[in-house]
Amino acid sequence: MQTIEGLKRTIGSTRELQSLVRTMKALAAVNIRQYEKALASLRAYDRTIKMGFRAICRDRPAVVATPGAFAGRRRGAVVFGSDQGMCGALNEQVVSFALETLKDRAGDARSTVLMAVGERLPGLLEDSGHPAETVMSLPASVAGITAAVQDILLKIDDWHETAGIGQVMLFYSRQLPGMACRPHGFGLLPVDPEAIGTGEKSGWPGRGLPAYTMDWAPLFSALIRHYLFVSLFRAFAETMASENASRLVAMQGAEKNIDERLAQLNAKFHQQRQMTITEELLDIVAGFEALNA
């Protein structure tokens, strides 16, 4: 049986763990909010870009519908995960979803060149028999996403130039209502007309038709660059929001378990203390009776 002093030490260490879990829970909640704000701003930016595509592609739909220089038989995929642990099965779910999707589309996922974003992914991909060619870390905050997006765009350009890769997919986790997360796949290249709002059913929302003064080709190229930036930025923000949502759920479960453990330890401590007091009282009574005898 554990002594009272031993129980005190155990209760103290459990309370320290409880404080740590609560801190991580609070940080996860704060981080989720910052990524949700970034995603809300991104949606407005995305709508503006799509309106730009609609404006300049009204008379040239075939240009967008043709994959152009990025049409190629080789595939590349960017899989987004987490750098840190304690986020449930987020990484396992994304890896499983990505490999299954690539297998369904290409027949063999191993023919796809993989980039892993998140230090927890390379081991999972290696264990699945599909090692990543490139590994990147997640940025620490929203402020670092822009630089990370630029790094990925440079790598995709290198894939196209040196490996003939013309099809690129993104796989990441999206946050759902109630702190739930679900893996999501998105075709980045070649550009899908529906993804940029220039599909067959797309039209200009107002009566007045738009006009522009720039040359068509550089304007179209600029919009494509913005579209790629938004798509990758969204993948980062969704991933990091999902990571923190999963961590928040995990910390809530851990906090509940710690609370239950503390209740058990406190009950055991009070019981042990009462037993010790009772034994001491019995010893005093026995000694008093012995003296009287």
PDB file of C-alpha atoms in Angstrom:
ATOM      1  CA  MET A   1       0.000   0.000   0.000  1.00  0.00           C
ATOM      2  CA  GLN A   2       1.289   3.440  -0.968  1.00  0.00           C
ATOM      3  CA  THR A   3       2.198   5.723   1.936  1.00  0.00           C
ATOM      4  CA  ILE A   4       0.621   9.127   2.538  1.00  0.00           C
ATOM      5  CA  GLU A   5       3.841  10.855   1.450  1.00  0.00           C
ATOM      6  CA  GLY A   6       3.912   8.774  -1.709  1.00  0.00           C
ATOM      7  CA  LEU A   7       0.295   9.685  -2.456  1.00  0.00           C
ATOM      8  CA  LYS A   8       1.102  13.372  -1.914  1.00  0.00           C
ATOM      9  CA  ARG A   9       3.909  13.180  -4.484  1.00  0.00           C
ATOM     10  CA  THR A  10       1.668  11.357  -6.962  1.00  0.00           C
ATOM     11  CA  ILE A  11      -1.118  13.919  -6.526  1.00  0.00           C
ATOM     12  CA  GLY A  12       1.383  16.763  -6.987  1.00  0.00           C
ATOM     13  CA  SER A  13       2.788  15.346 -10.230  1.00  0.00           C
ATOM     14  CA  THR A  14      -0.730  14.647 -11.520  1.00  0.00           C
ATOM     15  CA  ARG A  15      -1.734  18.256 -10.845  1.00  0.00           C
ATOM     16  CA  GLU A  16       1.336  19.465 -12.752  1.00  0.00           C
ATOM     17  CA  LEU A  17       0.299  17.274 -15.674  1.00  0.00           C
ATOM     18  CA  GLN A  18      -3.225  18.671 -15.396  1.00  0.00           C
ATOM     19  CA  SER A  19      -1.845  22.220 -15.604  1.00  0.00           C
ATOM     20  CA  LEU A  20       0.224  21.308 -18.678  1.00  0.00           C
ATOM     21  CA  VAL A  21      -2.774  19.751 -20.421  1.00  0.00           C
ATOM     22  CA  ARG A  22      -4.914  22.809 -19.711  1.00  0.00           C
ATOM     23  CA  THR A  23      -2.204  25.069 -21.127  1.00  0.00           C
ATOM     24  CA  MET A  24      -1.958  22.991 -24.304  1.00  0.00           C
ATOM     25  CA  LYS A  25      -5.740  23.004 -24.565  1.00  0.00           C
ATOM     26  CA  ALA A  26      -5.836  26.803 -24.323  1.00  0.00           C
ATOM     27  CA  LEU A  27      -3.044  27.192 -26.904  1.00  0.00           C
ATOM     28  CA  ALA A  28      -4.845  24.875 -29.321  1.00  0.00           C
ATOM     29  CA  ALA A  29      -8.049  26.908 -28.978  1.00  0.00           C
ATOM     30  CA  VAL A  30      -6.173  30.172 -29.641  1.00  0.00           C
ATOM     31  CA  ASN A  31      -4.391  28.680 -32.667  1.00  0.00           C
ATOM     32  CA  ILE A  32      -7.642  27.373 -34.132  1.00  0.00           C
ATOM     33  CA  ARG A  33      -9.109  30.860 -33.983  1.00  0.00           C
ATOM     34  CA  GLN A  34      -6.158  32.432 -35.808  1.00  0.00           C
ATOM     35  CA  TYR A  35      -6.317  29.853 -38.624  1.00  0.00           C
ATOM     36  CA  GLU A  36     -10.093  30.245 -38.912  1.00  0.00           C
ATOM     37  CA  LYS A  37      -9.602  33.997 -39.356  1.00  0.00           C
ATOM     38  CA  ALA A  38      -6.988  33.348 -42.053  1.00  0.00           C
ATOM     39  CA  LEU A  39      -9.357  30.981 -43.871  1.00  0.00           C
ATOM     40  CA  ALA A  40     -12.202  33.502 -43.703  1.00  0.00           C
ATOM     41  CA  SER A  41      -9.974  36.160 -45.293  1.00  0.00           C
ATOM     42  CA  LEU A  42      -8.799  33.647 -47.868  1.00  0.00           C
ATOM     43  CA  ARG A  43     -12.367  32.899 -48.953  1.00  0.00           C
ATOM     44  CA  ALA A  44     -12.904  36.548 -49.860  1.00  0.00           C
ATOM     45  CA  TYR A  45      -9.576  36.587 -51.726  1.00  0.00           C
ATOM     46  CA  ASP A  46     -10.537  33.398 -53.551  1.00  0.00           C
ATOM     47  CA  ARG A  47     -13.880  34.863 -54.657  1.00  0.00           C
ATOM     48  CA  THR A  48     -12.093  37.901 -56.070  1.00  0.00           C
ATOM     49  CA  ILE A  49      -9.695  35.737 -58.082  1.00  0.00           C
ATOM     50  CA  LYS A  50     -12.540  33.635 -59.480  1.00  0.00           C
ATOM     51  CA  MET A  51     -14.387  36.775 -60.523  1.00  0.00           C
ATOM     52  CA  GLY A  52     -11.232  37.850 -62.324  1.00  0.00           C
ATOM     53  CA  PHE A  53     -11.100  34.543 -64.198  1.00  0.00           C
ATOM     54  CA  ARG A  54     -14.743  34.888 -65.176  1.00  0.00           C
ATOM     55  CA  ALA A  55     -14.108  38.388 -66.445  1.00  0.00           C
ATOM     56  CA  ILE A  56     -11.209  37.513 -68.742  1.00  0.00           C
ATOM     57  CA  CYS A  57     -12.309  34.023 -69.815  1.00  0.00           C
ATOM     58  CA  ARG A  58     -15.840  34.805 -70.988  1.00  0.00           C
ATOM     59  CA  ASP A  59     -14.710  34.778 -74.599  1.00  0.00           C
ATOM     60  CA  ARG A  60     -11.852  32.264 -74.257  1.00  0.00           C
ATOM     61  CA  PRO A  61     -13.172  29.213 -72.351  1.00  0.00           C
ATOM     62  CA  ALA A  62     -11.063  26.808 -74.409  1.00  0.00           C
ATOM     63  CA  VAL A  63      -7.854  28.342 -73.084  1.00  0.00           C
ATOM     64  CA  VAL A  64      -8.727  27.369 -69.525  1.00  0.00           C
ATOM     65  CA  ALA A  65     -10.186  24.004 -70.441  1.00  0.00           C
ATOM     66  CA  THR A  66      -6.938  22.974 -72.154  1.00  0.00           C
ATOM     67  CA  PRO A  67      -4.317  21.678 -69.638  1.00  0.00           C
ATOM     68  CA  GLY A  68      -1.557  23.165 -71.784  1.00  0.00           C
ATOM     69  CA  ALA A  69       2.075  22.852 -70.756  1.00  0.00           C
ATOM     70  CA  PHE A  70       1.260  21.099 -67.477  1.00  0.00           C
ATOM     71  CA  ALA A  71      -0.403  18.126 -69.159  1.00  0.00           C
ATOM     72  CA  GLY A  72       1.783  15.129 -68.396  1.00  0.00           C
ATOM     73  CA  ARG A  73       1.510  11.496 -67.528  1.00  0.00           C
ATOM     74  CA  ARG A  74       3.582  11.623 -64.359  1.00  0.00           C
ATOM     75  CA  ARG A  75       1.925  12.577 -61.102  1.00  0.00           C
ATOM     76  CA  GLY A  76       3.113  14.447 -58.062  1.00  0.00           C
ATOM     77  CA  ALA A  77       1.335  14.760 -54.732  1.00  0.00           C
ATOM     78  CA  VAL A  78       1.819  17.006 -51.713  1.00  0.00           C
ATOM     79  CA  VAL A  79       0.614  15.406 -48.478  1.00  0.00           C
ATOM     80  CA  PHE A  80       0.093  17.697 -45.483  1.00  0.00           C
ATOM     81  CA  GLY A  81       0.334  16.448 -41.895  1.00  0.00           C
ATOM     82  CA  SER A  82       1.670  17.684 -38.567  1.00  0.00           C
ATOM     83  CA  ASP A  83       5.079  18.328 -37.042  1.00  0.00           C
ATOM     84  CA  GLN A  84       3.937  17.555 -33.501  1.00  0.00           C
ATOM     85  CA  GLY A  85       2.128  14.634 -31.942  1.00  0.00           C
ATOM     86  CA  MET A  86      -0.895  14.494 -29.648  1.00  0.00           C
ATOM     87  CA  CYS A  87      -3.316  15.168 -32.503  1.00  0.00           C
ATOM     88  CA  GLY A  88      -5.109  11.845 -32.680  1.00  0.00           C
ATOM     89  CA  ALA A  89      -5.056   9.860 -35.914  1.00  0.00           C
ATOM     90  CA  LEU A  90      -4.878  12.932 -38.163  1.00  0.00           C
ATOM     91  CA  ASN A  91      -1.638  11.926 -39.914  1.00  0.00           C
ATOM     92  CA  GLU A  92      -2.608   8.276 -40.321  1.00  0.00           C
ATOM     93  CA  GLN A  93      -5.961   9.233 -41.846  1.00  0.00           C
ATOM     94  CA  VAL A  94      -4.449  11.668 -44.354  1.00  0.00           C
ATOM     95  CA  VAL A  95      -1.751   9.212 -45.460  1.00  0.00           C
ATOM     96  CA  SER A  96      -4.255   6.378 -45.851  1.00  0.00           C
ATOM     97  CA  PHE A  97      -6.655   8.583 -47.813  1.00  0.00           C
ATOM     98  CA  ALA A  98      -3.896   9.931 -50.073  1.00  0.00           C
ATOM     99  CA  LEU A  99      -2.496   6.514 -50.960  1.00  0.00           C
ATOM    100  CA  GLU A 100      -5.940   5.023 -51.581  1.00  0.00           C
ATOM    101  CA  THR A 101      -6.913   7.944 -53.821  1.00  0.00           C
ATOM    102  CA  LEU A 102      -3.671   7.763 -55.802  1.00  0.00           C
ATOM    103  CA  LYS A 103      -4.064   4.019 -56.190  1.00  0.00           C
ATOM    104  CA  ASP A 104      -7.607   4.440 -57.526  1.00  0.00           C
ATOM    105  CA  ARG A 105      -6.553   7.119 -60.006  1.00  0.00           C
ATOM    106  CA  ALA A 106      -3.149   5.887 -61.138  1.00  0.00           C
ATOM    107  CA  GLY A 107      -3.440   2.149 -60.488  1.00  0.00           C
ATOM    108  CA  ASP A 108      -0.263   2.221 -58.390  1.00  0.00           C
ATOM    109  CA  ALA A 109       0.452   4.955 -55.841  1.00  0.00           C
ATOM    110  CA  ARG A 110       4.180   4.171 -56.030  1.00  0.00           C
ATOM    111  CA  SER A 111       4.371   5.785 -59.478  1.00  0.00           C
ATOM    112  CA  THR A 112       3.537   9.145 -57.873  1.00  0.00           C
ATOM    113  CA  VAL A 113       6.303  11.420 -56.592  1.00  0.00           C
ATOM    114  CA  LEU A 114       5.439  12.462 -53.035  1.00  0.00           C
ATOM    115  CA  MET A 115       6.234  15.548 -50.991  1.00  0.00           C
ATOM    116  CA  ALA A 116       5.543  15.319 -47.246  1.00  0.00           C
ATOM    117  CA  VAL A 117       4.736  18.526 -45.369  1.00  0.00           C
ATOM    118  CA  GLY A 118       5.007  17.720 -41.674  1.00  0.00           C
ATOM    119  CA  GLU A 119       7.710  15.840 -39.781  1.00  0.00           C
ATOM    120  CA  ARG A 120       5.280  13.107 -38.693  1.00  0.00           C
ATOM    121  CA  LEU A 121       4.523  11.980 -42.251  1.00  0.00           C
ATOM    122  CA  PRO A 122       7.800  10.530 -43.638  1.00  0.00           C
ATOM    123  CA  GLY A 123       7.786   7.570 -41.256  1.00  0.00           C
ATOM    124  CA  LEU A 124       4.163   6.729 -42.057  1.00  0.00           C
ATOM    125  CA  LEU A 125       4.785   6.953 -45.808  1.00  0.00           C
ATOM    126  CA  GLU A 126       7.938   4.850 -45.464  1.00  0.00           C
ATOM    127  CA  ASP A 127       6.045   2.186 -43.529  1.00  0.00           C
ATOM    128  CA  SER A 128       3.400   2.143 -46.271  1.00  0.00           C
ATOM    129  CA  GLY A 129       6.034   1.513 -48.928  1.00  0.00           C
ATOM    130  CA  HIS A 130       5.745   4.980 -50.506  1.00  0.00           C
ATOM    131  CA  PRO A 131       8.659   7.104 -49.230  1.00  0.00           C
ATOM    132  CA  ALA A 132       8.520  10.855 -49.757  1.00  0.00           C
ATOM    133  CA  GLU A 133      11.042  12.409 -52.117  1.00  0.00           C
ATOM    134  CA  THR A 134      10.903  15.754 -50.298  1.00  0.00           C
ATOM    135  CA  VAL A 135      10.103  16.593 -46.668  1.00  0.00           C
ATOM    136  CA  MET A 136       9.134  20.036 -45.385  1.00  0.00           C
ATOM    137  CA  SER A 137       8.186  21.300 -41.950  1.00  0.00           C
ATOM    138  CA  LEU A 138       4.996  23.181 -41.203  1.00  0.00           C
ATOM    139  CA  PRO A 139       5.356  26.889 -40.425  1.00  0.00           C
ATOM    140  CA  ALA A 140       4.980  27.854 -36.784  1.00  0.00           C
ATOM    141  CA  SER A 141       2.160  30.332 -37.409  1.00  0.00           C
ATOM    142  CA  VAL A 142       0.053  32.024 -40.078  1.00  0.00           C
ATOM    143  CA  ALA A 143       2.886  34.497 -40.682  1.00  0.00           C
ATOM    144  CA  GLY A 144       5.130  31.717 -42.003  1.00  0.00           C
ATOM    145  CA  ILE A 145       2.664  30.205 -44.471  1.00  0.00           C
ATOM    146  CA  THR A 146       3.487  32.552 -47.357  1.00  0.00           C
ATOM    147  CA  ALA A 147       7.172  31.566 -47.395  1.00  0.00           C
ATOM    148  CA  ALA A 148       6.230  27.874 -47.172  1.00  0.00           C
ATOM    149  CA  VAL A 149       3.850  28.250 -50.130  1.00  0.00           C
ATOM    150  CA  GLN A 150       6.617  29.820 -52.198  1.00  0.00           C
ATOM    151  CA  ASP A 151       8.935  26.902 -51.368  1.00  0.00           C
ATOM    152  CA  ILE A 152       6.341  24.384 -52.557  1.00  0.00           C
ATOM    153  CA  LEU A 153       5.694  26.325 -55.765  1.00  0.00           C
ATOM    154  CA  LEU A 154       9.424  26.277 -56.522  1.00  0.00           C
ATOM    155  CA  LYS A 155       9.502  22.521 -55.945  1.00  0.00           C
ATOM    156  CA  ILE A 156       6.482  21.947 -58.194  1.00  0.00           C
ATOM    157  CA  ASP A 157       8.171  24.001 -60.911  1.00  0.00           C
ATOM    158  CA  ASP A 158      11.292  21.854 -60.477  1.00  0.00           C
ATOM    159  CA  TRP A 159       9.164  18.702 -60.768  1.00  0.00           C
ATOM    160  CA  HIS A 160       7.751  19.977 -64.043  1.00  0.00           C
ATOM    161  CA  GLU A 161      11.127  20.954 -65.486  1.00  0.00           C
ATOM    162  CA  THR A 162      13.235  17.975 -64.389  1.00  0.00           C
ATOM    163  CA  ALA A 163      10.790  15.092 -63.943  1.00  0.00           C
ATOM    164  CA  GLY A 164       8.060  15.905 -66.451  1.00  0.00           C
ATOM    165  CA  ILE A 165       5.374  15.987 -63.766  1.00  0.00           C
ATOM    166  CA  GLY A 166       2.239  17.674 -65.060  1.00  0.00           C
ATOM    167  CA  GLN A 167      -0.411  16.548 -62.587  1.00  0.00           C
ATOM    168  CA  VAL A 168      -0.207  17.605 -58.949  1.00  0.00           C
ATOM    169  CA  MET A 169      -2.633  16.755 -56.159  1.00  0.00           C
ATOM    170  CA  LEU A 170      -2.886  18.102 -52.624  1.00  0.00           C
ATOM    171  CA  PHE A 171      -3.981  15.967 -49.680  1.00  0.00           C
ATOM    172  CA  TYR A 172      -4.760  17.529 -46.335  1.00  0.00           C
ATOM    173  CA  SER A 173      -7.220  17.434 -43.461  1.00  0.00           C
ATOM    174  CA  ARG A 174     -10.181  19.801 -43.326  1.00  0.00           C
ATOM    175  CA  GLN A 175     -11.872  20.883 -40.127  1.00  0.00           C
ATOM    176  CA  LEU A 176     -15.582  20.104 -39.835  1.00  0.00           C
ATOM    177  CA  PRO A 177     -18.165  21.512 -37.391  1.00  0.00           C
ATOM    178  CA  GLY A 178     -17.748  20.171 -33.871  1.00  0.00           C
ATOM    179  CA  MET A 179     -13.926  19.935 -34.031  1.00  0.00           C
ATOM    180  CA  ALA A 180     -14.103  16.894 -36.314  1.00  0.00           C
ATOM    181  CA  CYS A 181     -11.649  16.535 -39.218  1.00  0.00           C
ATOM    182  CA  ARG A 182     -11.785  14.731 -42.547  1.00  0.00           C
ATOM    183  CA  PRO A 183      -9.105  14.052 -45.200  1.00  0.00           C
ATOM    184  CA  HIS A 184      -9.543  15.973 -48.433  1.00  0.00           C
ATOM    185  CA  GLY A 185      -7.996  15.674 -51.883  1.00  0.00           C
ATOM    186  CA  PHE A 186      -7.669  18.495 -54.401  1.00  0.00           C
ATOM    187  CA  GLY A 187      -6.313  18.576 -57.942  1.00  0.00           C
ATOM    188  CA  LEU A 188      -3.962  21.568 -58.133  1.00  0.00           C
ATOM    189  CA  LEU A 189      -2.658  21.006 -61.666  1.00  0.00           C
ATOM    190  CA  PRO A 190      -3.772  20.984 -64.390  1.00  0.00           C
ATOM    191  CA  VAL A 191      -6.189  23.762 -63.484  1.00  0.00           C
ATOM    192  CA  ASP A 192      -9.811  22.638 -63.360  1.00  0.00           C
ATOM    193  CA  PRO A 193     -12.189  25.187 -64.971  1.00  0.00           C
ATOM    194  CA  GLU A 194     -14.768  24.474 -62.261  1.00  0.00           C
ATOM    195  CA  ALA A 195     -12.210  25.209 -59.534  1.00  0.00           C
ATOM    196  CA  ILE A 196     -11.567  28.712 -60.866  1.00  0.00           C
ATOM    197  CA  GLY A 197     -15.209  29.477 -61.576  1.00  0.00           C
ATOM    198  CA  THR A 198     -15.080  29.283 -65.384  1.00  0.00           C
ATOM    199  CA  GLY A 199     -17.063  26.088 -65.933  1.00  0.00           C
ATOM    200  CA  GLU A 200     -19.955  25.753 -68.356  1.00  0.00           C
ATOM    201  CA  LYS A 201     -22.522  26.968 -65.805  1.00  0.00           C
ATOM    202  CA  SER A 202     -20.446  29.940 -64.681  1.00  0.00           C
ATOM    203  CA  GLY A 203     -21.481  33.411 -65.702  1.00  0.00           C
ATOM    204  CA  TRP A 204     -21.070  37.010 -64.685  1.00  0.00           C
ATOM    205  CA  PRO A 205     -23.355  37.777 -61.722  1.00  0.00           C
ATOM    206  CA  GLY A 206     -24.251  41.330 -62.740  1.00  0.00           C
ATOM    207  CA  ARG A 207     -25.843  42.955 -65.770  1.00  0.00           C
ATOM    208  CA  GLY A 208     -22.834  45.095 -66.626  1.00  0.00           C
ATOM    209  CA  LEU A 209     -20.118  43.072 -68.344  1.00  0.00           C
ATOM    210  CA  PRO A 210     -16.562  43.509 -66.970  1.00  0.00           C
ATOM    211  CA  ALA A 211     -13.712  45.191 -68.830  1.00  0.00           C
ATOM    212  CA  TYR A 212      -9.941  45.169 -68.351  1.00  0.00           C
ATOM    213  CA  THR A 213      -7.048  47.174 -69.759  1.00  0.00           C
ATOM    214  CA  MET A 214      -4.056  44.828 -69.321  1.00  0.00           C
ATOM    215  CA  ASP A 215      -2.942  42.442 -72.040  1.00  0.00           C
ATOM    216  CA  TRP A 216      -4.797  39.154 -71.719  1.00  0.00           C
ATOM    217  CA  ALA A 217      -1.798  36.797 -71.412  1.00  0.00           C
ATOM    218  CA  PRO A 218       0.041  38.496 -68.503  1.00  0.00           C
ATOM    219  CA  LEU A 219      -3.267  39.071 -66.690  1.00  0.00           C
ATOM    220  CA  PHE A 220      -4.221  35.412 -67.054  1.00  0.00           C
ATOM    221  CA  SER A 221      -0.757  34.311 -65.843  1.00  0.00           C
ATOM    222  CA  ALA A 222      -1.028  36.595 -62.816  1.00  0.00           C
ATOM    223  CA  LEU A 223      -4.434  35.154 -61.909  1.00  0.00           C
ATOM    224  CA  ILE A 224      -3.063  31.614 -62.226  1.00  0.00           C
ATOM    225  CA  ARG A 225      -0.236  32.473 -59.828  1.00  0.00           C
ATOM    226  CA  HIS A 226      -2.729  33.894 -57.342  1.00  0.00           C
ATOM    227  CA  TYR A 227      -4.927  30.813 -57.725  1.00  0.00           C
ATOM    228  CA  LEU A 228      -2.015  28.472 -56.974  1.00  0.00           C
ATOM    229  CA  PHE A 229      -1.021  30.609 -53.995  1.00  0.00           C
ATOM    230  CA  VAL A 230      -4.554  30.570 -52.561  1.00  0.00           C
ATOM    231  CA  SER A 231      -4.903  26.807 -53.051  1.00  0.00           C
ATOM    232  CA  LEU A 232      -1.654  26.038 -51.221  1.00  0.00           C
ATOM    233  CA  PHE A 233      -2.261  28.636 -48.506  1.00  0.00           C
ATOM    234  CA  ARG A 234      -5.663  27.051 -47.883  1.00  0.00           C
ATOM    235  CA  ALA A 235      -4.084  23.597 -47.598  1.00  0.00           C
ATOM    236  CA  PHE A 236      -1.644  24.878 -44.966  1.00  0.00           C
ATOM    237  CA  ALA A 237      -4.287  26.766 -42.978  1.00  0.00           C
ATOM    238  CA  GLU A 238      -6.781  23.878 -43.090  1.00  0.00           C
ATOM    239  CA  THR A 239      -4.083  21.433 -42.005  1.00  0.00           C
ATOM    240  CA  MET A 240      -2.925  23.562 -39.101  1.00  0.00           C
ATOM    241  CA  ALA A 241      -6.492  24.271 -37.980  1.00  0.00           C
ATOM    242  CA  SER A 242      -7.264  20.535 -38.131  1.00  0.00           C
ATOM    243  CA  GLU A 243      -4.095  19.694 -36.211  1.00  0.00           C
ATOM    244  CA  ASN A 244      -5.042  22.054 -33.401  1.00  0.00           C
ATOM    245  CA  ALA A 245      -8.663  20.896 -33.419  1.00  0.00           C
ATOM    246  CA  SER A 246      -7.499  17.280 -33.082  1.00  0.00           C
ATOM    247  CA  ARG A 247      -5.105  18.301 -30.321  1.00  0.00           C
ATOM    248  CA  LEU A 248      -7.891  20.166 -28.517  1.00  0.00           C
ATOM    249  CA  VAL A 249     -10.085  17.056 -28.605  1.00  0.00           C
ATOM    250  CA  ALA A 250      -7.169  14.919 -27.383  1.00  0.00           C
ATOM    251  CA  MET A 251      -6.436  17.359 -24.554  1.00  0.00           C
ATOM    252  CA  GLN A 252     -10.100  17.415 -23.550  1.00  0.00           C
ATOM    253  CA  GLY A 253     -10.016  13.629 -23.264  1.00  0.00           C
ATOM    254  CA  ALA A 254      -6.740  13.758 -21.344  1.00  0.00           C
ATOM    255  CA  GLU A 255      -8.119  16.419 -18.992  1.00  0.00           C
ATOM    256  CA  LYS A 256     -11.152  14.267 -18.245  1.00  0.00           C
ATOM    257  CA  ASN A 257      -8.959  11.244 -17.504  1.00  0.00           C
ATOM    258  CA  ILE A 258      -6.674  13.313 -15.269  1.00  0.00           C
ATOM    259  CA  ASP A 259      -9.650  14.733 -13.366  1.00  0.00           C
ATOM    260  CA  GLU A 260     -10.925  11.215 -12.755  1.00  0.00           C
ATOM    261  CA  ARG A 261      -7.462  10.065 -11.693  1.00  0.00           C
ATOM    262  CA  LEU A 262      -7.112  13.010  -9.306  1.00  0.00           C
ATOM    263  CA  ALA A 263     -10.493  12.238  -7.762  1.00  0.00           C
ATOM    264  CA  GLN A 264      -9.379   8.635  -7.184  1.00  0.00           C
ATOM    265  CA  LEU A 265      -6.042   9.708  -5.713  1.00  0.00           C
ATOM    266  CA  ASN A 266      -7.657  12.273  -3.409  1.00  0.00           C
ATOM    267  CA  ALA A 267     -10.192   9.721  -2.207  1.00  0.00           C
ATOM    268  CA  LYS A 268      -7.395   7.237  -1.601  1.00  0.00           C
ATOM    269  CA  PHE A 269      -5.341   9.899   0.191  1.00  0.00           C
ATOM    270  CA  HIS A 270      -8.198  10.834   2.528  1.00  0.00           C
ATOM    271  CA  GLN A 271      -8.922   7.164   3.198  1.00  0.00           C
ATOM    272  CA  GLN A 272      -5.270   6.446   3.925  1.00  0.00           C
ATOM    273  CA  ARG A 273      -5.018   9.514   6.132  1.00  0.00           C
ATOM    274  CA  GLN A 274      -8.135   8.507   8.069  1.00  0.00           C
ATOM    275  CA  MET A 275      -6.764   4.998   8.530  1.00  0.00           C
ATOM    276  CA  THR A 276      -3.488   6.427   9.839  1.00  0.00           C
ATOM    277  CA  ILE A 277      -5.308   8.736  12.271  1.00  0.00           C
ATOM    278  CA  THR A 278      -7.498   5.848  13.446  1.00  0.00           C
ATOM    279  CA  GLU A 279      -4.456   3.631  14.005  1.00  0.00           C
ATOM    280  CA  GLU A 280      -2.737   6.382  15.994  1.00  0.00           C
ATOM    281  CA  LEU A 281      -5.846   6.904  18.144  1.00  0.00           C
ATOM    282  CA  LEU A 282      -6.104   3.170  18.781  1.00  0.00           C
ATOM    283  CA  ASP A 283      -2.434   3.118  19.807  1.00  0.00           C
ATOM    284  CA  ILE A 284      -3.064   5.997  22.236  1.00  0.00           C
ATOM    285  CA  VAL A 285      -6.124   4.267  23.701  1.00  0.00           C
ATOM    286  CA  ALA A 286      -4.243   0.982  24.012  1.00  0.00           C
ATOM    287  CA  GLY A 287      -1.353   2.740  25.745  1.00  0.00           C
ATOM    288  CA  PHE A 288      -3.701   4.535  28.128  1.00  0.00           C
ATOM    289  CA  GLU A 289      -5.444   1.274  29.016  1.00  0.00           C
ATOM    290  CA  ALA A 290      -2.087  -0.413  29.576  1.00  0.00           C
ATOM    291  CA  LEU A 291      -1.039   2.348  31.982  1.00  0.00           C
ATOM    292  CA  ASN A 292      -4.288   2.077  33.939  1.00  0.00           C
ATOM    293  CA  ALA A 293      -3.941  -1.674  34.165  1.00  0.00           C
TER     294      ALA A 293
END
